[in-house]
Short mmCIF file of C-alpha atoms in Angstrom, two decimals:
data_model
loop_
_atom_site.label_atom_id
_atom_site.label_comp_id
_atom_site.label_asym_id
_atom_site.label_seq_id
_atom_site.Cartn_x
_atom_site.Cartn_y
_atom_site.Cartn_z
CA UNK A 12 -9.01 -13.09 -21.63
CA UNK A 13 -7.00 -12.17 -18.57
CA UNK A 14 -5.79 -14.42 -16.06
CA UNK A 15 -5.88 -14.39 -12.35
CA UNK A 16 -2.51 -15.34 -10.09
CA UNK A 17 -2.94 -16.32 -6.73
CA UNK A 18 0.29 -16.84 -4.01
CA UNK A 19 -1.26 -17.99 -1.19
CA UNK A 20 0.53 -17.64 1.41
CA UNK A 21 3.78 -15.41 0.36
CA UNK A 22 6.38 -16.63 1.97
CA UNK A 23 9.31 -15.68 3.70
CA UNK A 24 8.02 -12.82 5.91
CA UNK A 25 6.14 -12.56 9.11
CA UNK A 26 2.87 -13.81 9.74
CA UNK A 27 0.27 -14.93 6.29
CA UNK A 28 0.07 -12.73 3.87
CA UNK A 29 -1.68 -13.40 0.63
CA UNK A 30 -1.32 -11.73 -3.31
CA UNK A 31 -3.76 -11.76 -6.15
CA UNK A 32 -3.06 -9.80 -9.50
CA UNK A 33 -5.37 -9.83 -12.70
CA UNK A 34 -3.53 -9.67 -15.81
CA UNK A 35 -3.80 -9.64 -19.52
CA UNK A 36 -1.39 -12.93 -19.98
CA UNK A 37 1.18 -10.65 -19.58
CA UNK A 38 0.68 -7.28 -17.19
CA UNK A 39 -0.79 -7.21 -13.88
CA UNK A 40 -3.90 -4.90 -14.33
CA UNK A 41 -5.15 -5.24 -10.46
CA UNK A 42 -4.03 -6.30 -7.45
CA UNK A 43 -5.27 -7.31 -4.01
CA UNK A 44 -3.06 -8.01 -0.84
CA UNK A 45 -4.83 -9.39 1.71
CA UNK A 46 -3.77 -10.14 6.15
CA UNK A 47 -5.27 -13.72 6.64
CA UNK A 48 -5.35 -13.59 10.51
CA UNK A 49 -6.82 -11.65 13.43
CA UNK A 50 -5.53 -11.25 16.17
CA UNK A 51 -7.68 -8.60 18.28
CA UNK A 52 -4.93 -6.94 20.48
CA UNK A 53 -6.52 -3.82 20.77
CA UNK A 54 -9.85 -5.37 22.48
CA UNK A 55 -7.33 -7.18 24.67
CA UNK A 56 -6.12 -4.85 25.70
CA UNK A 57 -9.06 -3.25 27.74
CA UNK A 58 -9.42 -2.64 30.64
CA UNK A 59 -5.53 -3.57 31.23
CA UNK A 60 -3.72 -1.10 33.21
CA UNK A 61 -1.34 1.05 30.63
CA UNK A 62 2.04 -0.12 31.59
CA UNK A 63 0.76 -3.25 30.68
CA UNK A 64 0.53 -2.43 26.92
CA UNK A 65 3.98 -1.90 27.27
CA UNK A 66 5.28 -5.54 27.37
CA UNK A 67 1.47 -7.17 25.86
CA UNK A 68 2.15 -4.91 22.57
CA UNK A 69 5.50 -6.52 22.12
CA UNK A 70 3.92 -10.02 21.72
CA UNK A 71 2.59 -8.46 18.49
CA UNK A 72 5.16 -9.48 16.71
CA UNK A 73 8.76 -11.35 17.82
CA UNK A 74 10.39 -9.38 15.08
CA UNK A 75 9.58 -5.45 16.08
CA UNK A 76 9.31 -5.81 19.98
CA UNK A 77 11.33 -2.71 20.89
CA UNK A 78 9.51 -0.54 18.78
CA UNK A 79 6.00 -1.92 19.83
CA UNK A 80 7.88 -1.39 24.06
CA UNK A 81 9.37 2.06 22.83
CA UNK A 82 5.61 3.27 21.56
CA UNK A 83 4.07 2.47 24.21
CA UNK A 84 5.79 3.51 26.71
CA UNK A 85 6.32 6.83 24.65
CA UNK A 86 2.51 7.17 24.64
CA UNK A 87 2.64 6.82 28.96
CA UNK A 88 5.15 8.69 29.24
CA UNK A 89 3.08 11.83 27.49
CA UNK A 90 0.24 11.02 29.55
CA UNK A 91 2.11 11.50 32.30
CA UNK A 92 4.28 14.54 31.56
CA UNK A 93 7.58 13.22 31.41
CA UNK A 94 10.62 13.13 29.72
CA UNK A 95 13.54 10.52 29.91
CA UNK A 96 16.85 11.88 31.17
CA UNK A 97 20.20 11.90 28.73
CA UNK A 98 21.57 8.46 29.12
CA UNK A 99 17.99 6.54 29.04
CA UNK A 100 17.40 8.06 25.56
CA UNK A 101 21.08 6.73 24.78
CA UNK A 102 20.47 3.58 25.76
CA UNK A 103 16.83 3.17 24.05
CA UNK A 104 18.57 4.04 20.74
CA UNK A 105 21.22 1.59 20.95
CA UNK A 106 18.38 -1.01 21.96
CA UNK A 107 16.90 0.29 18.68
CA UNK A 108 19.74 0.65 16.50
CA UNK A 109 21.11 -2.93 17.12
CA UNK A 110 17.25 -4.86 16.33
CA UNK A 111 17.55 -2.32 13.27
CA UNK A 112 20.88 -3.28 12.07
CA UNK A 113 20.06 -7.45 13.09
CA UNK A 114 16.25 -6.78 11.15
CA UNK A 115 17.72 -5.56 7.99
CA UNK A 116 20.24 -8.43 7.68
CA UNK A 117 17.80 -10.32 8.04
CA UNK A 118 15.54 -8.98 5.68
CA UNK A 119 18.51 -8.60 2.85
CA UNK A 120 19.95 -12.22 3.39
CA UNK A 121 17.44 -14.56 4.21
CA UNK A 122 13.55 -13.03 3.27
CA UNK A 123 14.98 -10.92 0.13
CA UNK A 124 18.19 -12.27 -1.71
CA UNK A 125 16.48 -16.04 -2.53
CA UNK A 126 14.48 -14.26 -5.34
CA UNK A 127 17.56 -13.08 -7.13
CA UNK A 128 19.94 -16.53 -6.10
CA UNK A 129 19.45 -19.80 -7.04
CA UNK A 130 20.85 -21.39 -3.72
CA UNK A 131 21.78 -25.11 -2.97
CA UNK A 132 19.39 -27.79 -3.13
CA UNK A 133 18.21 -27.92 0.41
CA UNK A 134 15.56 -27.82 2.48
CA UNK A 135 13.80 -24.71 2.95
CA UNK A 136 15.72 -23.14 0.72
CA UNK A 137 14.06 -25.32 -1.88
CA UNK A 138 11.77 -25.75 -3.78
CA UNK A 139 11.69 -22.60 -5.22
CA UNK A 140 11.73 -19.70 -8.30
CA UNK A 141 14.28 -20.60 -11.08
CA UNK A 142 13.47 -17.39 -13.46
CA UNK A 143 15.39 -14.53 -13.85
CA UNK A 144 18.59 -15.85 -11.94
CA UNK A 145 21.59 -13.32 -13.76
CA UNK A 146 24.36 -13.86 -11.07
CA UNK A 147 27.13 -16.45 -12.21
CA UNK A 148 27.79 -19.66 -9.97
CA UNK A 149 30.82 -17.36 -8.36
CA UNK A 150 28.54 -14.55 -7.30
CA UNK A 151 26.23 -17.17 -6.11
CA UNK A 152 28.34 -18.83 -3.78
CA UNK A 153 29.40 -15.74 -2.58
CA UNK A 154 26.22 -14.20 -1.85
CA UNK A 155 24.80 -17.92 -0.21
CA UNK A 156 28.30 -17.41 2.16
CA UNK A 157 27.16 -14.35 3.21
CA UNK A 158 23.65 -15.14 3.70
CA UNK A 159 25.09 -17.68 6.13
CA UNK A 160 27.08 -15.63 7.71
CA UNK A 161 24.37 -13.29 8.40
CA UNK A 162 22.94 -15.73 10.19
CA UNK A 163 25.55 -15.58 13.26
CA UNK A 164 26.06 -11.37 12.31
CA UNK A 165 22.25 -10.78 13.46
CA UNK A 166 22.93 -12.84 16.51
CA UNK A 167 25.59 -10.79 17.23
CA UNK A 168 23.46 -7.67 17.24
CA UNK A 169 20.78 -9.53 18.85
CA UNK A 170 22.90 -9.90 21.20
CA UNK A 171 23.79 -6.62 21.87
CA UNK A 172 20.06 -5.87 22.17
CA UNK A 173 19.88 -8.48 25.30
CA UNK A 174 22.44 -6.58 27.33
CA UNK A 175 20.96 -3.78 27.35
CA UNK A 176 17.33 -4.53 27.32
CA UNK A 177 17.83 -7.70 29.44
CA UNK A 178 16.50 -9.91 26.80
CA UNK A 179 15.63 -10.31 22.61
CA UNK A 180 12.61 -10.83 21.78
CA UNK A 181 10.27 -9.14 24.16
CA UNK A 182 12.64 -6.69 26.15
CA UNK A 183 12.31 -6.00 29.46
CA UNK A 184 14.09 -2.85 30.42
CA UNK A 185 12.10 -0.08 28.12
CA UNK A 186 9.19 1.17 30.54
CA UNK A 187 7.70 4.07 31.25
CA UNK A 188 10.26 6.51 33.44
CA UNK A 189 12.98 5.54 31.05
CA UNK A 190 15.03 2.20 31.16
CA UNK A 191 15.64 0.02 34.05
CA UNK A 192 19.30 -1.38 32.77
CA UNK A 193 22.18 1.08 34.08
CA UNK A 194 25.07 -1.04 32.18
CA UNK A 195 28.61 -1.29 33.67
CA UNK A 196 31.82 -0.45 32.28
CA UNK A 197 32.49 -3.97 31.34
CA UNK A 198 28.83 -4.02 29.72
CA UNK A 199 29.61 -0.98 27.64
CA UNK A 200 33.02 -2.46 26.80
CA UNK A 201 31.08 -5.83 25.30
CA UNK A 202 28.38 -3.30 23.44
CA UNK A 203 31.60 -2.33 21.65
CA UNK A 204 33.16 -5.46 20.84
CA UNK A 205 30.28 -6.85 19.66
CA UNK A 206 29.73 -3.40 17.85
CA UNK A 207 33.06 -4.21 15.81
CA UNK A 208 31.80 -7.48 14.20
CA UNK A 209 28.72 -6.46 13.18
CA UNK A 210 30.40 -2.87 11.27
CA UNK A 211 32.94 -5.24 9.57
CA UNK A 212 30.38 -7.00 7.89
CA UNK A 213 28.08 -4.89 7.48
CA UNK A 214 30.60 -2.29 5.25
CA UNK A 215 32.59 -5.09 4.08
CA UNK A 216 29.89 -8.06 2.78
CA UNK A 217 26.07 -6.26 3.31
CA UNK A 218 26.38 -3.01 1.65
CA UNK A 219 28.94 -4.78 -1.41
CA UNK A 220 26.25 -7.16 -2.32
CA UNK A 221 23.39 -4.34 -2.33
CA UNK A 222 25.33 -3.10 -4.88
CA UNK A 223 25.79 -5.83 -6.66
CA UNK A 224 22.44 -6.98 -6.88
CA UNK A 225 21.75 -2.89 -7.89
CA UNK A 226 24.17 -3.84 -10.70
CA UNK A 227 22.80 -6.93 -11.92
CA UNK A 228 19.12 -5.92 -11.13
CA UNK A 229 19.27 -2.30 -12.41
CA UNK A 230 15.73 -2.54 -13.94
CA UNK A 231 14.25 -3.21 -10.43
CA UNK A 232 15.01 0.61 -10.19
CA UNK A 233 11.95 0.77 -13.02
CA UNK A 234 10.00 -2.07 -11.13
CA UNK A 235 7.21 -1.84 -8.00
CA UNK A 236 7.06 1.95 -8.38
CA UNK A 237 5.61 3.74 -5.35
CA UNK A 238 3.04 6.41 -5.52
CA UNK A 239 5.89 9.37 -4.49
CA UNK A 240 3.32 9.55 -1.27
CA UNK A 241 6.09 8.75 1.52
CA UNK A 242 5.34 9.05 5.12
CA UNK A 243 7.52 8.80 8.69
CA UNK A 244 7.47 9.47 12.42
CA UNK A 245 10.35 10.62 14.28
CA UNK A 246 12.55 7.73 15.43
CA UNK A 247 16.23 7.82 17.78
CA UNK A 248 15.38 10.54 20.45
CA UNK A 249 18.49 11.71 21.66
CA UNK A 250 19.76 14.10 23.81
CA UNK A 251 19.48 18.01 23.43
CA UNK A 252 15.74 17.17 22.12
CA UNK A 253 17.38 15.88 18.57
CA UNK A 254 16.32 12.54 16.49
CA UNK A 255 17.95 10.80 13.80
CA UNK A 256 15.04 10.88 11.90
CA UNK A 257 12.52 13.53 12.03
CA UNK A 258 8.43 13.05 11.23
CA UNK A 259 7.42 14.42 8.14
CA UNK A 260 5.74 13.43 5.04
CA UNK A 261 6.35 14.00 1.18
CA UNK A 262 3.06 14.27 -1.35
CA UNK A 263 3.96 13.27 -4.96
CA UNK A 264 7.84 13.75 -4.06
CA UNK A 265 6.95 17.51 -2.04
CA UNK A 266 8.18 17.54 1.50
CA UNK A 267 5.03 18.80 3.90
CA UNK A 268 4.23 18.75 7.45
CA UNK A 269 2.86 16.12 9.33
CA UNK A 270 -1.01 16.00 11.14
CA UNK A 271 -1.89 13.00 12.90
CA UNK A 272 -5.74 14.57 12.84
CA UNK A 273 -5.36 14.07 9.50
CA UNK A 274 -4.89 10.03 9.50
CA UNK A 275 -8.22 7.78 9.16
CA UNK A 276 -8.67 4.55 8.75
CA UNK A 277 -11.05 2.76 6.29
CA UNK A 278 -12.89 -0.34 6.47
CA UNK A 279 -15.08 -1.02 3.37
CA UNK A 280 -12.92 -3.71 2.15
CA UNK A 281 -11.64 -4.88 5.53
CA UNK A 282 -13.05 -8.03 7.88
CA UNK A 283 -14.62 -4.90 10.27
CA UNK A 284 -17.59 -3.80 11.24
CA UNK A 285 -16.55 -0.67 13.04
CA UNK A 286 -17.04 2.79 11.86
CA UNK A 287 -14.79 3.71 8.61
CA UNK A 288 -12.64 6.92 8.44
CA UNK A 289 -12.22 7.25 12.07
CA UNK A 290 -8.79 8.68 13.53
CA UNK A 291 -7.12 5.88 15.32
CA UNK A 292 -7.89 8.37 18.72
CA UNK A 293 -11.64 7.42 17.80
CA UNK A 294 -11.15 3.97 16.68
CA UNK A 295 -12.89 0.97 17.48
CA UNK A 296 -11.66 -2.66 16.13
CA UNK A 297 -15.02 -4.89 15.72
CA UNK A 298 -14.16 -8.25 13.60
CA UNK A 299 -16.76 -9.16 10.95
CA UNK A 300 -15.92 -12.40 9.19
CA UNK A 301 -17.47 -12.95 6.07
CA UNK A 302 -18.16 -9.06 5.81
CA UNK A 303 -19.32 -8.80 2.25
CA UNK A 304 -16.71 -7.37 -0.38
CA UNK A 305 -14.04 -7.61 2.40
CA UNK A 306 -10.82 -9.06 1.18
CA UNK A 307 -8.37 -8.67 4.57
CA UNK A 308 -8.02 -8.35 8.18
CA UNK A 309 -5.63 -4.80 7.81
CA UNK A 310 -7.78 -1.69 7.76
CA UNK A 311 -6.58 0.92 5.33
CA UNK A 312 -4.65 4.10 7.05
CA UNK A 313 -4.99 7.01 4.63
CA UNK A 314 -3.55 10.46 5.31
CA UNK A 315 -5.69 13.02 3.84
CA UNK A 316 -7.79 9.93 2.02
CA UNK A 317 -3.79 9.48 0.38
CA UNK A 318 -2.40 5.82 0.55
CA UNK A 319 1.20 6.41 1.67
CA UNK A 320 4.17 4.32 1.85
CA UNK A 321 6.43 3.99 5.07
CA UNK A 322 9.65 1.92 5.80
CA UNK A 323 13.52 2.28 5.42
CA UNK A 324 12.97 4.52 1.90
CA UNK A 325 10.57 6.65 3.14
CA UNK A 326 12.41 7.86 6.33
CA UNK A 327 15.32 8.25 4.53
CA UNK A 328 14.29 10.27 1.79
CA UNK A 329 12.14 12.42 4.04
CA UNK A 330 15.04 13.26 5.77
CA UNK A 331 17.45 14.06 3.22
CA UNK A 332 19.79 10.76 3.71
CA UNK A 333 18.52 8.79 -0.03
CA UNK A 334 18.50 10.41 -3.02
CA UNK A 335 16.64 8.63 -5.59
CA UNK A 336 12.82 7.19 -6.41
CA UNK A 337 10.42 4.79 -5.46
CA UNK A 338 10.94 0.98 -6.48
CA UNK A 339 11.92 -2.23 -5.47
CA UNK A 340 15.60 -1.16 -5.76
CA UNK A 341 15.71 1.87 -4.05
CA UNK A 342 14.12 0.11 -0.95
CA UNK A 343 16.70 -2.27 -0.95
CA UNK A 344 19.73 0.57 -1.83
CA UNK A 345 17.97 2.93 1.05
CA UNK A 346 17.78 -0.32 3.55
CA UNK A 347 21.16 -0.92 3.31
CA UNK A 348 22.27 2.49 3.23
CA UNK A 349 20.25 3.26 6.70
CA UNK A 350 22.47 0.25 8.15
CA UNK A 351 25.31 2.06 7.00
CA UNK A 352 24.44 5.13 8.83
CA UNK A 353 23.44 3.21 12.22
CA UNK A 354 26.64 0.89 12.27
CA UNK A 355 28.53 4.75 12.28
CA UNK A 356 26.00 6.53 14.49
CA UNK A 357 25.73 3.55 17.06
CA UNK A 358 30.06 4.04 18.32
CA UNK A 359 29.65 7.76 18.67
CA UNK A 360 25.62 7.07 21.17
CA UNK A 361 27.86 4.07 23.13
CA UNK A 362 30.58 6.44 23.79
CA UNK A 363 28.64 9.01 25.27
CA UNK A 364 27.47 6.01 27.74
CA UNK A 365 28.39 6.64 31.53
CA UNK A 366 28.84 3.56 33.53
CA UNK A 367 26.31 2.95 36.41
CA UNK A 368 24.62 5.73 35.63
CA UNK A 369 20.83 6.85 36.76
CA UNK A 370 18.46 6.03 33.85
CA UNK A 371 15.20 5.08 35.38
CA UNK A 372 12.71 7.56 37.44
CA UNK A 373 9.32 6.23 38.86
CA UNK A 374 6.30 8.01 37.60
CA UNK A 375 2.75 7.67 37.95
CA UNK A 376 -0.11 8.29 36.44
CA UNK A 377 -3.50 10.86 36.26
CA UNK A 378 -6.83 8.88 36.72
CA UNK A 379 -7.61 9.60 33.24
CA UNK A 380 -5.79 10.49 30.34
CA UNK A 381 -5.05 9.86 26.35
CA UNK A 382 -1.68 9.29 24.45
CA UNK A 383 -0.10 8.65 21.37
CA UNK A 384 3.42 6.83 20.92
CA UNK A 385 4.77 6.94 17.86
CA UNK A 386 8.35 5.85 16.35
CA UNK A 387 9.93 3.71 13.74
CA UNK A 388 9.63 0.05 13.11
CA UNK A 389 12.32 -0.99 10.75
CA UNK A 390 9.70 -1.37 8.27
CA UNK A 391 8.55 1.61 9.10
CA UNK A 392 5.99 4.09 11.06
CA UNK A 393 4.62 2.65 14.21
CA UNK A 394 1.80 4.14 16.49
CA UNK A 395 -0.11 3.43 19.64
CA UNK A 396 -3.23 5.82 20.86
CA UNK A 397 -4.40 4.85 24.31
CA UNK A 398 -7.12 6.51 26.42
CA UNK A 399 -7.79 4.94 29.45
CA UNK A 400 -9.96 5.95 32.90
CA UNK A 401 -9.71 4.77 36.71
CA UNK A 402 -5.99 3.33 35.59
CA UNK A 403 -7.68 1.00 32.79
CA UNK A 404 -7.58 1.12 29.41
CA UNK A 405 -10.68 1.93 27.54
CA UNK A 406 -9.47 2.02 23.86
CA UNK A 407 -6.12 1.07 22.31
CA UNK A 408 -5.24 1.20 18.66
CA UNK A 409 -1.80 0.50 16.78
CA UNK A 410 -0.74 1.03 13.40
CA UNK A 411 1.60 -0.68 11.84
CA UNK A 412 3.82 0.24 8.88
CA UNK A 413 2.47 -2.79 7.08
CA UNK A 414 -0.89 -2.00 7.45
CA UNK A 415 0.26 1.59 5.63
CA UNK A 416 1.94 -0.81 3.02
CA UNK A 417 -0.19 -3.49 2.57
CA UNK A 418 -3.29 -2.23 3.29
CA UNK A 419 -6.59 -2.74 1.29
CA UNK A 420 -8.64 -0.74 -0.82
CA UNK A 421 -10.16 2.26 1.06
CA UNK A 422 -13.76 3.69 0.75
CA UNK A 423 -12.81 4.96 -2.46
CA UNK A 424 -11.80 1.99 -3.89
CA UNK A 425 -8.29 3.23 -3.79
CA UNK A 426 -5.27 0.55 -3.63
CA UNK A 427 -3.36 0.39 -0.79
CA UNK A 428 0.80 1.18 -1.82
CA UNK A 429 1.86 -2.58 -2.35
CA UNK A 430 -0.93 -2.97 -4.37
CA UNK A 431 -0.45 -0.05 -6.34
CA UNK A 432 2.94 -0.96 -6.90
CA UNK A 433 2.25 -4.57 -8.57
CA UNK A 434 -0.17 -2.88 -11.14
CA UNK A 435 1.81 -2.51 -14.37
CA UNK A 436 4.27 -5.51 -13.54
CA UNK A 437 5.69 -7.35 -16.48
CA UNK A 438 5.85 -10.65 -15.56
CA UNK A 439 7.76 -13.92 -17.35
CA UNK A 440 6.32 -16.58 -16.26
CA UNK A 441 2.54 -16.58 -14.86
CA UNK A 442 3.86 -19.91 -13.33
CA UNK A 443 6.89 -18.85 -11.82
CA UNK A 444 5.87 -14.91 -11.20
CA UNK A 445 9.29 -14.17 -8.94
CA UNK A 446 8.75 -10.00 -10.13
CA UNK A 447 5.84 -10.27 -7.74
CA UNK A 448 7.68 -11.82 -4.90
CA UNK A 449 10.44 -9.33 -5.39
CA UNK A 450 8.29 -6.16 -4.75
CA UNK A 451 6.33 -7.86 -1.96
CA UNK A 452 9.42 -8.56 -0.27
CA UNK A 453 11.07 -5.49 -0.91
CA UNK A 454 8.62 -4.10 1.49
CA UNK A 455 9.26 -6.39 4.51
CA UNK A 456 6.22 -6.92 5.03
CA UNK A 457 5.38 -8.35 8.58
CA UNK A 458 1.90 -9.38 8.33
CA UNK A 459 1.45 -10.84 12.05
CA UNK A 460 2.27 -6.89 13.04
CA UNK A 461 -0.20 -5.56 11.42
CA UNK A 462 -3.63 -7.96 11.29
CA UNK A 463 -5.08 -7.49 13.88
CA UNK A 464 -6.43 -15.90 16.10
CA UNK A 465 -9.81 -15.71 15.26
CA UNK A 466 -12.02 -19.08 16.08
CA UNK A 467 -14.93 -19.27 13.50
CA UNK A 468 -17.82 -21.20 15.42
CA UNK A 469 -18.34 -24.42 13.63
CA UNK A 470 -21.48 -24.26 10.63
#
C-alpha cells in the first residue's frame, strides 16, 4: 500500500508553500504543490492610477522588488510610447544585476546548502534533516564560514542596489520615463568598491563550493528532472537595443520562438472561480475558497497547454550560456554560473556610467490604453498586463516565475514542473525525505510572489 508524505509548510523560502507526494514505500508516484495564501493584488489594484502599480507591485514580494518596479514600469512605458535613454537602461541593469547577484547568495547559502550540511546546533539552523550528509567535518566548516559570510556579501550588494535605486527593498528610483537617480562621480566610485567585494567572493568562495557540492552530489544531476520545456523573457536592456538575455523558449530541448497569445492560464485545480484558459490580457482573478478539487491559490500558466519551467537554468540555456540538462544540479551549477557572468558584466555597464548625467524624462499618458511588462525575476520570468481607462486601472494581472514552477495541475490534469519533477524520486527515509526538499529548493521558490491575506468569515 502506498504512503502519503506531507511537508507542510516547506521551509526556507518565501511565503507558505506546501508538498504532498504518494509513493509506493519507496518512489514518489504523484505529487501536489500547493500556494497556501491569497493575496488579491490584482483586484487591488483597480481603479489605481498605473504609475501606481509601479511601487504597489513591489510590495508583492520584499525579495524581487526591482523586477516587480522594472515590469511595471516597462508595461507604462509601452503604453505610452517611450523608450529610456542610454544611461537609464545602465543604471536599471546595475539595480538588477546587484539584487541578482545578493538573491542568488542568498538562495545558495542560506535557503539551499542546509540540505546538503549538517550545520551547528543552533537555533534556526536546527532542528533539522540528518540524511544524506557526504561532506567531512572540514568541508562543513568551510561551507557554514561561507554561508556566514554571505550573510554580510549580500548586504554588500544590497547595498549597492540602495545607491542607485535610493533604497532595498521597495526601490524608489525605477518609474516610468526612466530612473530618477543621476549618481555622482563619488557614487559611481562606491558602486565600484563595493563591486570589488562582492566579485572576490563570489569567484573565490560561491562558485568553489557549487562545485563542490556538484562533486559530492553528482547524482543530483540524475535527480528532479525537468520536462526539457524551458521558458524566458528578455531581461538587462541595454544600450544599442541589446539584452543580456533574450526571450525565447525551448520545447523538449528545441529552441522556438516566443508568443505571449499563446500563454493561458488554468484554474480547475486552483482556489478560482474565474474563467480557465484565459490569456493573462483577458484575465480575471475571482477567489473561491473551498472550490471543490482545488488544491492551491497559484493558477497554472501553460504555453501552448505545455507546463514550462523558468528561472536561472532556463534563461541560461535558452541563451546559449549553460550547457547541460534539467535537474536539481544543473539549477544550482547554472545559478551560480549566471552570478559569474553578472559579477564580469556589472564593471564593464558601471564604466560606461557618466556622472550627473540626464536619466529621467516626464511622460504622460493616453486616456486609455493596454501593456505588458515583462523581464526576469531571479527565479525567473516575470509579467504584468495592465489595461486601464480615464487614467485607472481596469484589469491587472502578474505572473510570476513560481507560479510557472509551482503551479497546479491544469485542465488536463497535467502537473505543474515542480511537481513533475518529484515524480520518480527515490527517497531514504519517508521520515526524513531531504531529496524532496532539495528539488523544491533548487527552484527558489518564492511562494508570497506568486499566490495571489484572505479572511474566511467565521462558520
Amino acid at each position: 500500500m502506498g504512503n502519503t508524505i506531507t511537508i507542510d509548510p516547506v521551509t526556507r523560502l518565501e511565503g507558505h508553500l506546501k508538498a504532498k507526494v504518494e509513493t509506493d514505500g519507496h518512489t514518489v508516484e504523484k505529487a501536489y504543490i500547493a500556494g497556501n495564501l491569497f493575496r488579491d493584488f490584482e483586484n487591488i489594484l483597480k481603479g489605481r492610477q498605473p504609475w501606481d502599480a509601479v511601487h504597489i507591485t513591489q510590495r508583492i514580494c520584499g525579495v524581487c522588488p526591482v523586477s516587480h518596479a522594472i515590469t511595471a514600469t516597462r508595461a507604462a512605458e509601452q503604453i505610452a510610447g517611450f523608450a529610456p535613454n542610454d544611461q537609464a537602461l545602465l543604471i536599471r541593469a546595475i539595480i538588477q544585476g546587484a539584487y541578482f547577484i545578493s538573491d542568488h547568495i542568498l538562495h545558495f547559502y542560506h535557503l539551499n546548502l542546509p540540505d546538503y550540511i549538517s550545520p551547528p546546533q543552533l537555533t534556526p539552523l536546527r532542528p533539522g534533516y540528518s540524511v544524506d550528509m557526504r561532506f567531512s567535518p572540514t568541508q562543513t566548516t568551510s561551507l557554514f564560514n561561507n554561508y556566514l559570510e554571505g550573510l554580510k556579501i549580500r548586504r554588500q550588494a544590497q547595498e549597492m542596489v540602495a545607491i542607485l535605486a535610493g533604497r532595498i527593498p521597495h526601490v524608489m528610483s525605477i518609474v516610468p520615463g526612466g530612473v530618477t537617480q543621476s549618481p555622482s562621480q563619488a557614487q559611481i566610485d562606491q558602486l565600484k568598491g563595493y563591486l570589488a567585494v562582492v566579485r572576490d567572493f563570489v569567484l573565490n568562495k560561491y562558485l568553489p563550493d557549487t562545485y563542490l557540492l556538484a562533486e559530492v552530489y553528482g547524482d543530483y544531476f540524475r535527480v528532479g528532472k525537468g520536462n526539457g520545456n524551458l521558458l524566458c523573457f528578455s531581461a538587462f536592456d541595454l544600450p544599442g537595443n541589446k539584452s543580456l538575455f533574450r526571450q525565447g523558449l525551448m520545447t523538449n530541448f528545441s529552441r522556438q520562438q516566443l508568443s505571449l497569445s499563446e500563454i493561458k492560464e488554468f484554474v480547475r485545480f486552483a482556489y478560482y472561480s474565474s474563467r480557465s484558459g484565459l490569456n493573462p490580457k483577458d484575465g480575471d482573478t475571482v477567489p473561491l475558497f473551498g472550490k471543490s478539487g482545488a488544491y492551491s491559490w497559484l493558477k497554472a500558466p501553460r504555453y501552448k497547454d505545455n507546463a514550462y519551467e523558468t528561472g536561472p537554468l532556463a534563461r541560461m540555456t535558452i541563451n546559449g550560456y549553460y550547457k547541460g540538462s534539467v535537474s536539481v544540479m544543473d539549477r544550482i551549477m547554472a545559478r551560480a554560473l549566471e552570478t559569474k557572468m553578472l559579477v564580469e558584466y556589472l564593471p564593464l555597464w558601471i564604466d560606461r556610467l557618466t556622472a550627473d548625467a540626464a536619466t529621467y524624462t516626464d511622460i504622460s499618458l493616453p486616456p486609455l490604453g493596454y501593456g505588458v511588462g515583462l523581464t526576469e525575476a531571479p527565479r525567473g520570468a516575470l509579467g504584468h498586463w495592465v489595461q486601464y481607462y480615464g487614467g485607472k486601472i481596469s484589469r491587472y494581472q502578474i505572473i510570476t516565475p513560481t507560479c510557472w514552477n509551482a503551479s497546479p495541475r491544469d485542465d488536463k490534469g497535467n502537473p505543474g514542473p515542480m511537481e513533475w519533477a518529484l515524480i520518480g524520486t527515490s527517497i531514504q527515509s519517508e521520515e526524513q525525505p531531504v531529496e524532496l526538499l532539495r528539488i523544491i529548493h533548487s527552484y527558489d521558490p518564492c511562494v508570497s510572489c506568486s499566490v495571489h491575506v484572505l479572511e474566511v468569515p467565521p462558520p
